PDB file of C-alpha atoms in Angstrom:
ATOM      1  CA  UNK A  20      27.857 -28.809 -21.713  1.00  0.00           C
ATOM      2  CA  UNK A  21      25.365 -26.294 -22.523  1.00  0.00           C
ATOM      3  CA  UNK A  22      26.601 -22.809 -22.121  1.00  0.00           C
ATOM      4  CA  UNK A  23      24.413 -19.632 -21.619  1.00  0.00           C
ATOM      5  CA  UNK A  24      25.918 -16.344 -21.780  1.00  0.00           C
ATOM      6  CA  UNK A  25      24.620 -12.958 -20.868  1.00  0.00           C
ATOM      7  CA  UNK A  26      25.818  -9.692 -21.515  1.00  0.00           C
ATOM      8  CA  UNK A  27      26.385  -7.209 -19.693  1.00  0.00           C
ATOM      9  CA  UNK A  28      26.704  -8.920 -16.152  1.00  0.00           C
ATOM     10  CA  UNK A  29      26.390  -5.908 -14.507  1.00  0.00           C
ATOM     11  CA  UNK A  30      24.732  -2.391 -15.660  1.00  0.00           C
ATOM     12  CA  UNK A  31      23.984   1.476 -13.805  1.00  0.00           C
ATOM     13  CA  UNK A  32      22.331   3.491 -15.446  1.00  0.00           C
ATOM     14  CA  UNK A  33      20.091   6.313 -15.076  1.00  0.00           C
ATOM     15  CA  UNK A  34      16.008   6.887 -14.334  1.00  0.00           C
ATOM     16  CA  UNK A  35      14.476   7.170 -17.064  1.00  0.00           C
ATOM     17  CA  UNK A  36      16.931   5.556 -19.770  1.00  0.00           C
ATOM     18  CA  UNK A  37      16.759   1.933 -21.577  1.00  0.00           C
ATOM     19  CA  UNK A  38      19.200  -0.417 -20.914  1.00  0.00           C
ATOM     20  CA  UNK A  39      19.324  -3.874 -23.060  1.00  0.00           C
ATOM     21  CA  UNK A  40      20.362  -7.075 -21.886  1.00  0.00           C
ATOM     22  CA  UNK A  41      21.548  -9.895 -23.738  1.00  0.00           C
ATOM     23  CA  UNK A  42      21.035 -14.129 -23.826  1.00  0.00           C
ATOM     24  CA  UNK A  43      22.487 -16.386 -25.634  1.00  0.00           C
ATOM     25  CA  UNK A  44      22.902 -20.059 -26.061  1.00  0.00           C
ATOM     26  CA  UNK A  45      26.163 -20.630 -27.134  1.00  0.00           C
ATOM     27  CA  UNK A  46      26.115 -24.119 -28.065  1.00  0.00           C
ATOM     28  CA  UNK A  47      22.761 -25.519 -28.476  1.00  0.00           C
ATOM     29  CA  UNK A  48      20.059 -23.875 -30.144  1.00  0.00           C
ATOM     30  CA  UNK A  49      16.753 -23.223 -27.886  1.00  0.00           C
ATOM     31  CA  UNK A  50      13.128 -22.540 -29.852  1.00  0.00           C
ATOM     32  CA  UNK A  51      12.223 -21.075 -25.718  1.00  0.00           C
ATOM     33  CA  UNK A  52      13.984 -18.496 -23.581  1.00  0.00           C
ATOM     34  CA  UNK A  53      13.041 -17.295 -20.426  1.00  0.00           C
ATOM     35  CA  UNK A  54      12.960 -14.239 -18.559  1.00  0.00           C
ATOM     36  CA  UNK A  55      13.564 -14.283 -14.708  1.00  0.00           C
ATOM     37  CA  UNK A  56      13.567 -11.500 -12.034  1.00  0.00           C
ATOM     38  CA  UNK A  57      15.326 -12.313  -8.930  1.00  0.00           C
ATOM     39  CA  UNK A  58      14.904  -9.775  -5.733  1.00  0.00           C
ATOM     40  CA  UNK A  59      17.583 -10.225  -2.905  1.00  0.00           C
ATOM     41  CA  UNK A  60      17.205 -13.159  -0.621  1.00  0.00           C
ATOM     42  CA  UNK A  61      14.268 -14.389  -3.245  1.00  0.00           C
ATOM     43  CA  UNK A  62      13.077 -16.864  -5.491  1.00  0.00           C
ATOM     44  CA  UNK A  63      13.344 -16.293  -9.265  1.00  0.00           C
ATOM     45  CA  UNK A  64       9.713 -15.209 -10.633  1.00  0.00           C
ATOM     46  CA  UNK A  65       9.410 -15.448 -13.955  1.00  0.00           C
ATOM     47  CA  UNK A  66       8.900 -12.531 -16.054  1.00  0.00           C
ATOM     48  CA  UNK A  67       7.863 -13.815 -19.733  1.00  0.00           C
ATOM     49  CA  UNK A  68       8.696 -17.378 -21.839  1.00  0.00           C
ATOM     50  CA  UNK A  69       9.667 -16.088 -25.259  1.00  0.00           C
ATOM     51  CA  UNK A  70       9.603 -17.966 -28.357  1.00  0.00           C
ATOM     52  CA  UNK A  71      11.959 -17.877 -31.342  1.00  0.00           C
ATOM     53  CA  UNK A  72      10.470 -15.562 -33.997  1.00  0.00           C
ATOM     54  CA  UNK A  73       7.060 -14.916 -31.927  1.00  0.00           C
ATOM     55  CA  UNK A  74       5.459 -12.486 -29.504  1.00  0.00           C
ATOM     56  CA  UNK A  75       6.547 -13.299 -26.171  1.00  0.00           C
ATOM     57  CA  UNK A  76       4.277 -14.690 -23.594  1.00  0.00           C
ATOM     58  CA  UNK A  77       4.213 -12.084 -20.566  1.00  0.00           C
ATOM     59  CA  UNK A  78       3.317 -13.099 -16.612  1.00  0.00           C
ATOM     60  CA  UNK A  79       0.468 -11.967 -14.815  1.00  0.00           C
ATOM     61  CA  UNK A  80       1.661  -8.708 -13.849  1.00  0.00           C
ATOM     62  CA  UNK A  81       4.937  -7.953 -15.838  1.00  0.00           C
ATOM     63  CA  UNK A  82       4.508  -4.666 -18.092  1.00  0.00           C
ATOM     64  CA  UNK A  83       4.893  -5.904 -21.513  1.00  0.00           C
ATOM     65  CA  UNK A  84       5.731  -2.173 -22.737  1.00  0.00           C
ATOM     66  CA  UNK A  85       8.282  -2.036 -20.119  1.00  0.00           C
ATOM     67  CA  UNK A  86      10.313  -4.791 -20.576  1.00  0.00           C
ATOM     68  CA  UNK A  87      10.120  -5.347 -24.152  1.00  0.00           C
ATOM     69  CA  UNK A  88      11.442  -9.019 -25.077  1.00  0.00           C
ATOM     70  CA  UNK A  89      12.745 -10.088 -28.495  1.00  0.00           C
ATOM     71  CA  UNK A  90      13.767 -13.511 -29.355  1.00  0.00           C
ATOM     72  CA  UNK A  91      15.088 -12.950 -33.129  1.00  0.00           C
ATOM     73  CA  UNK A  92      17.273 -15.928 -33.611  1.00  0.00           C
ATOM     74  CA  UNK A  93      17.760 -19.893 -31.889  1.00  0.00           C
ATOM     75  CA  UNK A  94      20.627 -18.150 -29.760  1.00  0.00           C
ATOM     76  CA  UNK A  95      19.374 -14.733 -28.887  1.00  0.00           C
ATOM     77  CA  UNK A  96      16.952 -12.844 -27.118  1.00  0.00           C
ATOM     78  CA  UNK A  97      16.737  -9.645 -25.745  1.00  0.00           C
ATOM     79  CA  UNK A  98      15.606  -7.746 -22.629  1.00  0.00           C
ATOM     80  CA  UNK A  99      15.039  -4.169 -22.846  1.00  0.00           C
ATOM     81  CA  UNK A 100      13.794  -2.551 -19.886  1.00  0.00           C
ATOM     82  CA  UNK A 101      12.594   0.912 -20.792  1.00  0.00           C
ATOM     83  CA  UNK A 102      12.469   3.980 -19.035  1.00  0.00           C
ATOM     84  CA  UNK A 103      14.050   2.449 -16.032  1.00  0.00           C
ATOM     85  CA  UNK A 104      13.238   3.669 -12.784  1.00  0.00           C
ATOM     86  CA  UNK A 105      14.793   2.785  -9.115  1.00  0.00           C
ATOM     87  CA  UNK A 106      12.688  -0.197  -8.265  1.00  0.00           C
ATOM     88  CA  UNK A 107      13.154  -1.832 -11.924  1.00  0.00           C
ATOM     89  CA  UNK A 108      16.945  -2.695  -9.976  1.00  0.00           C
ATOM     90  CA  UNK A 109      17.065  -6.040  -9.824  1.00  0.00           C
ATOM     91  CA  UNK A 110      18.838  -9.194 -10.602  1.00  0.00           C
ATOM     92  CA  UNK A 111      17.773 -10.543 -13.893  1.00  0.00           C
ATOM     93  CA  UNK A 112      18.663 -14.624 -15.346  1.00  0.00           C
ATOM     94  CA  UNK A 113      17.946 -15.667 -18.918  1.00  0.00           C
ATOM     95  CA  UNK A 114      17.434 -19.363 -19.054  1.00  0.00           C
ATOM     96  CA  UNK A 115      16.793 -21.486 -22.685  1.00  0.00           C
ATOM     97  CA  UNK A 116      15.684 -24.562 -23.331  1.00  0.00           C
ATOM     98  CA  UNK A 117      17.321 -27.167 -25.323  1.00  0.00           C
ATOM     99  CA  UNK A 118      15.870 -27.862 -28.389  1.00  0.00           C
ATOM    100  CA  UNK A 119      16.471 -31.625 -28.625  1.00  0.00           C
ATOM    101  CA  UNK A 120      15.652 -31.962 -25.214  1.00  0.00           C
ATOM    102  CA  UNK A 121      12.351 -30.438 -23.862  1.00  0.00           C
ATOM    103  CA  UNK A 122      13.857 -31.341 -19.911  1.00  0.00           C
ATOM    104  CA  UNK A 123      16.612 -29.284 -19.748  1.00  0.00           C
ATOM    105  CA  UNK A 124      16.600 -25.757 -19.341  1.00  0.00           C
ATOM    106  CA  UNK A 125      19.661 -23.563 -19.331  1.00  0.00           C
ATOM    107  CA  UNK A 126      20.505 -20.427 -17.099  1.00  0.00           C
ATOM    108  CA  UNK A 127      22.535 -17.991 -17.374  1.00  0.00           C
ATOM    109  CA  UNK A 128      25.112 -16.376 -15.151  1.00  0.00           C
ATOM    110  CA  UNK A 129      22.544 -13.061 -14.427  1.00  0.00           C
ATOM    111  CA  UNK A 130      22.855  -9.037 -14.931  1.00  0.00           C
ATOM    112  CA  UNK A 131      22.707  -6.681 -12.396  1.00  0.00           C
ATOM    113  CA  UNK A 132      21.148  -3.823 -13.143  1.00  0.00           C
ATOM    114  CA  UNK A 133      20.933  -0.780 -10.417  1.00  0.00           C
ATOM    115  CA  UNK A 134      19.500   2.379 -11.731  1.00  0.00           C
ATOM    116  CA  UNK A 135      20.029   5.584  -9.933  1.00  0.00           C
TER     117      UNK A 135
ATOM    118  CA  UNK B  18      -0.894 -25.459 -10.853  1.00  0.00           C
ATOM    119  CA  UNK B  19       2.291 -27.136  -9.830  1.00  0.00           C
ATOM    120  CA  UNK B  20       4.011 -25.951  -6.706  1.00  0.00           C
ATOM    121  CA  UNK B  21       6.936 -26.606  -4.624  1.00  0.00           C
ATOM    122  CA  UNK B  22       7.671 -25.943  -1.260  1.00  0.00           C
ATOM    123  CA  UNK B  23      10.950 -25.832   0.664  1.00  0.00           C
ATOM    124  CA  UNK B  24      10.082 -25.080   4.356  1.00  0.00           C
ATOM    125  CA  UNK B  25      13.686 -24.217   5.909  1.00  0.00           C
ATOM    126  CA  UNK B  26      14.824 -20.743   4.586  1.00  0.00           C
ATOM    127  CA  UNK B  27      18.600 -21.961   5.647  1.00  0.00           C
ATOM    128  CA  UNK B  28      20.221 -25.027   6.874  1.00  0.00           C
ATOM    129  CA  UNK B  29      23.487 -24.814   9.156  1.00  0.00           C
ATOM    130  CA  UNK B  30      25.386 -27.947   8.769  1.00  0.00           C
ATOM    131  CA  UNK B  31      29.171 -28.417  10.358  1.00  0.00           C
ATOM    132  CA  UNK B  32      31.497 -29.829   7.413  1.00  0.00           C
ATOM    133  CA  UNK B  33      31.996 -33.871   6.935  1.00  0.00           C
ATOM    134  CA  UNK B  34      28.308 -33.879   8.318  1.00  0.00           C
ATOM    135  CA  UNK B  35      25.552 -35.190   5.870  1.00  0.00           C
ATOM    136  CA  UNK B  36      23.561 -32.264   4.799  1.00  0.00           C
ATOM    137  CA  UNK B  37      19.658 -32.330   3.819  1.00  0.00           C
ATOM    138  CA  UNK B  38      17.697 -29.863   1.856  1.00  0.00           C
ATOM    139  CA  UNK B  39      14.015 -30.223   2.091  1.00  0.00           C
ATOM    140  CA  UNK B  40      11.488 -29.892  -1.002  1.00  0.00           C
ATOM    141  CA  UNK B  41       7.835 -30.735  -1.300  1.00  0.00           C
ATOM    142  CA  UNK B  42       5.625 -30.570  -4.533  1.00  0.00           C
ATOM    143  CA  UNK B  43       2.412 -30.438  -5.392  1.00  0.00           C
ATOM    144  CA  UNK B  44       1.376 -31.400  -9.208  1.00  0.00           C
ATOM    145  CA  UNK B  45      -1.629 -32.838 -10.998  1.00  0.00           C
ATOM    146  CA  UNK B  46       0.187 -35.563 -12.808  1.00  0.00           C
ATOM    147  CA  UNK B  47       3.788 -36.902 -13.013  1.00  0.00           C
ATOM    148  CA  UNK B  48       6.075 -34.779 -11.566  1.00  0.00           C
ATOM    149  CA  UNK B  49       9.293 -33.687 -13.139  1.00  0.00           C
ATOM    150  CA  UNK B  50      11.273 -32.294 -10.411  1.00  0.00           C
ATOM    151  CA  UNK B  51      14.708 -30.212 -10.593  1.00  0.00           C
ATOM    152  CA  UNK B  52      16.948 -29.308  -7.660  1.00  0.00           C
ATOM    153  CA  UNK B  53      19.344 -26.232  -8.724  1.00  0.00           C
ATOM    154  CA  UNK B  54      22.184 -24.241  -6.702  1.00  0.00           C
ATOM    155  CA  UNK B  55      23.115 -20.455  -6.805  1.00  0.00           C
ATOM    156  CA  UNK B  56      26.304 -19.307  -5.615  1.00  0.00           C
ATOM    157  CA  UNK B  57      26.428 -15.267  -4.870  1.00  0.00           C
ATOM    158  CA  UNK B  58      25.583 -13.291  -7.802  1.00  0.00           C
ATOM    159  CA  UNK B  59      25.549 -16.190 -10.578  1.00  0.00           C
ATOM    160  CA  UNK B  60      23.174 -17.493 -12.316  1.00  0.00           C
ATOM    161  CA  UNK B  61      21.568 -21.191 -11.495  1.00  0.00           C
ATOM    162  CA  UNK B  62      23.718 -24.331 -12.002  1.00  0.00           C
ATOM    163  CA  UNK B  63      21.377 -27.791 -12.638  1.00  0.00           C
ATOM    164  CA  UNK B  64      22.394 -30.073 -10.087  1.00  0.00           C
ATOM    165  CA  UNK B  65      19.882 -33.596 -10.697  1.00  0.00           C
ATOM    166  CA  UNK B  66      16.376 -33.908 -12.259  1.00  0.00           C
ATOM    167  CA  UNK B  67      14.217 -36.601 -11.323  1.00  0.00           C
ATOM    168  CA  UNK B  68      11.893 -37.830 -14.661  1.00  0.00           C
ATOM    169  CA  UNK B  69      11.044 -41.045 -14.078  1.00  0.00           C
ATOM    170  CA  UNK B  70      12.983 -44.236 -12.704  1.00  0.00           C
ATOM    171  CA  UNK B  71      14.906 -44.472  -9.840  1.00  0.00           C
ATOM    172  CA  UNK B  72      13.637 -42.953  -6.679  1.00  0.00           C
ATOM    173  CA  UNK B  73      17.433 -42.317  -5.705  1.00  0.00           C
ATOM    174  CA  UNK B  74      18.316 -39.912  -8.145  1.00  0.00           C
ATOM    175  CA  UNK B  75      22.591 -38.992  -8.385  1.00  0.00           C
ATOM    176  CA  UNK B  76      23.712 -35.771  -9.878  1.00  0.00           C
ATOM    177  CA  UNK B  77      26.478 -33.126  -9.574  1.00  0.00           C
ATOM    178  CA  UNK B  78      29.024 -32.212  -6.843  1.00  0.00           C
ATOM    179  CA  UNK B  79      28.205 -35.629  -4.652  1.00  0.00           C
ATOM    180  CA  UNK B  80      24.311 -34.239  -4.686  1.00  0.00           C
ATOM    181  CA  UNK B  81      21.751 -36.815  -4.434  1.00  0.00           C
ATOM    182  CA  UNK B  82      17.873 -36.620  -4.362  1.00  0.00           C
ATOM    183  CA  UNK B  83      14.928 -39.376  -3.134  1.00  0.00           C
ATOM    184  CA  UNK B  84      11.982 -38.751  -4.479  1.00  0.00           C
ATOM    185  CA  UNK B  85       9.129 -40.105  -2.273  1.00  0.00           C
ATOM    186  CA  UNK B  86       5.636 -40.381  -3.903  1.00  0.00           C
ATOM    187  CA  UNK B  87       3.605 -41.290  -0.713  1.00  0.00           C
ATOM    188  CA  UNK B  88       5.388 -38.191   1.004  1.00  0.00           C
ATOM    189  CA  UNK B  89       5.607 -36.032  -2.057  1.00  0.00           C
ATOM    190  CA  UNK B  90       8.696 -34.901  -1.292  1.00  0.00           C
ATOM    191  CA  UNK B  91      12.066 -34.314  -3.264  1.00  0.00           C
ATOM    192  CA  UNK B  92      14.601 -33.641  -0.751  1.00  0.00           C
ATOM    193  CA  UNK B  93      18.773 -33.029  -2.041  1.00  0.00           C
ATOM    194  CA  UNK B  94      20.982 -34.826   0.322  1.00  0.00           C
ATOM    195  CA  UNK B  95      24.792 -35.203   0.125  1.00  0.00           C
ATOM    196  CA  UNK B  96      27.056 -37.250   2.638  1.00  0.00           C
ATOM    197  CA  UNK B  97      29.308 -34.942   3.506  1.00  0.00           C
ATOM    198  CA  UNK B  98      29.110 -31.554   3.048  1.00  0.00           C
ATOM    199  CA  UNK B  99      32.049 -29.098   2.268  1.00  0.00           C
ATOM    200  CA  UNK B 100      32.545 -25.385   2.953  1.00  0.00           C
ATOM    201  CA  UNK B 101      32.448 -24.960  -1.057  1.00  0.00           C
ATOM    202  CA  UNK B 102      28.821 -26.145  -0.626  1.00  0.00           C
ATOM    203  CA  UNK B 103      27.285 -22.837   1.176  1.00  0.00           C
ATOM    204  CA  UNK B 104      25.514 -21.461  -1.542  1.00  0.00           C
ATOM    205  CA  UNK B 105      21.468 -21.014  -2.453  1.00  0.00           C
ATOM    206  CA  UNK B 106      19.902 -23.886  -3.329  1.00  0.00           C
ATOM    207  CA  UNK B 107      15.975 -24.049  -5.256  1.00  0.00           C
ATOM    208  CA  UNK B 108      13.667 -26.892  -6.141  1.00  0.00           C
ATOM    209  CA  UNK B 109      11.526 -26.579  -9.022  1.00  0.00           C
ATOM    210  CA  UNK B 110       8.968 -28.336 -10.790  1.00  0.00           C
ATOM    211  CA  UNK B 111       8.051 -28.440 -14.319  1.00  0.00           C
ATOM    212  CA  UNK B 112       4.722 -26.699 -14.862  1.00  0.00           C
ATOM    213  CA  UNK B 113       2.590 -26.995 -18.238  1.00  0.00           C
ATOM    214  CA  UNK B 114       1.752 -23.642 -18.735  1.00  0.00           C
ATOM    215  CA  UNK B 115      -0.542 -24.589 -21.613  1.00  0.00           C
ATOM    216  CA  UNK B 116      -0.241 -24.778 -25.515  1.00  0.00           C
ATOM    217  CA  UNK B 117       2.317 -27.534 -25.198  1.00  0.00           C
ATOM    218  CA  UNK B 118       4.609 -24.945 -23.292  1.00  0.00           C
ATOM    219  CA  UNK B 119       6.600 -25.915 -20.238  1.00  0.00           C
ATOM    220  CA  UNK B 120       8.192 -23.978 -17.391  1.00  0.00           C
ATOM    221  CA  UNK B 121       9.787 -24.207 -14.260  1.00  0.00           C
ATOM    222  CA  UNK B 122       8.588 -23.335 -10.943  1.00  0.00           C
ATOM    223  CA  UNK B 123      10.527 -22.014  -8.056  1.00  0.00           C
ATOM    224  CA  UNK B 124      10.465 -22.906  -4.482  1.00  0.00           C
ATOM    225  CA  UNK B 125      11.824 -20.217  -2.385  1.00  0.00           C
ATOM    226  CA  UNK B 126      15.212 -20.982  -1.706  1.00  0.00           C
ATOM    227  CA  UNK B 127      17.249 -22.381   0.987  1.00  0.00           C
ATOM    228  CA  UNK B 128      20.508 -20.660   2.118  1.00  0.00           C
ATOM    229  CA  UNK B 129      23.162 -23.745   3.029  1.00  0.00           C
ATOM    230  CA  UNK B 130      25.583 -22.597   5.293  1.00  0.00           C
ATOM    231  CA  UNK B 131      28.376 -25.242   5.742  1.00  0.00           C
ATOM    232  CA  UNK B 132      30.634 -24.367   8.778  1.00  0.00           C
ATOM    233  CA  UNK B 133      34.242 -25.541   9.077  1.00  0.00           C
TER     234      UNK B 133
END
């Protein structure tokens, strides 16, 4: 089956630093990636749908400059959330969509991100 | 815009019991509706979709699904539930967020608790 992977699955690191998390799709190749936030006891909200060698596509309300998105390749994208502060600790899923099929999307296992 | 609803934040259910998860949408045209479950700091696992077809839709773990267009509703049901079943559990809908791009929508989340 189709396997997403992120890396790390859990990071701590200080105000004020960048920390970069990784998706990819290890055995299908997906054209659309997406960014999810997930507070405890909550619902995933999505942050931004990212497209394979284009600018990614940012929700109402999500800081583009903040959490910079890159989607370089069919099996990687990138979340970089800069200058982290306290309440940027969260619970963050990558999910990608299949490219030969438009109905399934993939998630991954999350990353856990506390900053101090 | 598409929505979904799941009206019971959690669901207490003693093992061997049938088990019921609520979910109600709201969508402009066909609806393509997803039932996921999260187990404790994972990601989301795809459980059934329902596309088109069937209105008894099967999918993993012994999950099943009956979509009902007069009720609009899209509730995951299994026959008897196991302890291994306690976990978060989210409907979703697929939402045309324009340009030919598609993403999912969240309902809230219900907590499953099965007790032994």
């Amino acid at each position: 089956g189709a396997v997403v992977s992120q890396h790390p699955s859990w990071v701590i690191c200080k105000s004020g630093t960048s920390v970069k998390i990784e998706c990819r799709s290890l055995d299908f190749q997906a054209t659309t990636m997406f960014w999810y936030r997930q507070f405890p006891k909550q619902s995933l909200m999505l942050m931004a749908t990212s497209n394979e060698g284009s600018k990614a596509t940012y929700e109402q309300g999500v800081e583009k400059d903040k959490f910079l998105i890159n989607h370089a390749s069919l099996t990687l994208s990138t979340l970089t959330v800069t200058s982290a502060h306290p309440e940027d600790s969260s619970f963050y899923i990558c999910s990608a969509r299949d490219l030969v099929s438009s109905y399934e999307q993939y998630f991954g296992p999350g990353t856990r991100l506390t900053v101090t | 815009a598409q929505s979904v609803a799941q009206p019971e934040d959690q669901v207490n259910v003693a093992e061997g019991n049938p088990l019921t998860v609520k979910c109600t949408y709201s969508v402009s045209g066909n609806p393509y509706l997803f039932w996921y479950v999260q187990y404790p700091n994972r990601g989301l696992q795809f459980l059934l979709k329902y596309i088109t077809g069937d209105n008894l839709v099967k999918g993993s773990y012994g999950f099943e699904a009956e979509f009902n267009k007069s009720q609009t509703s899209f509730h995951l049901k299994k026959p008897s539930a196991l302890v291994s079943d306690s976990a978060l559990y989210f409907c979703a809908v697929r939402d045309y967020s324009g340009a030919g791009s598609y993403q999912l929508t969240f309902g809230k989340g219900t907590k499953l608790s099965v007790i032994p």
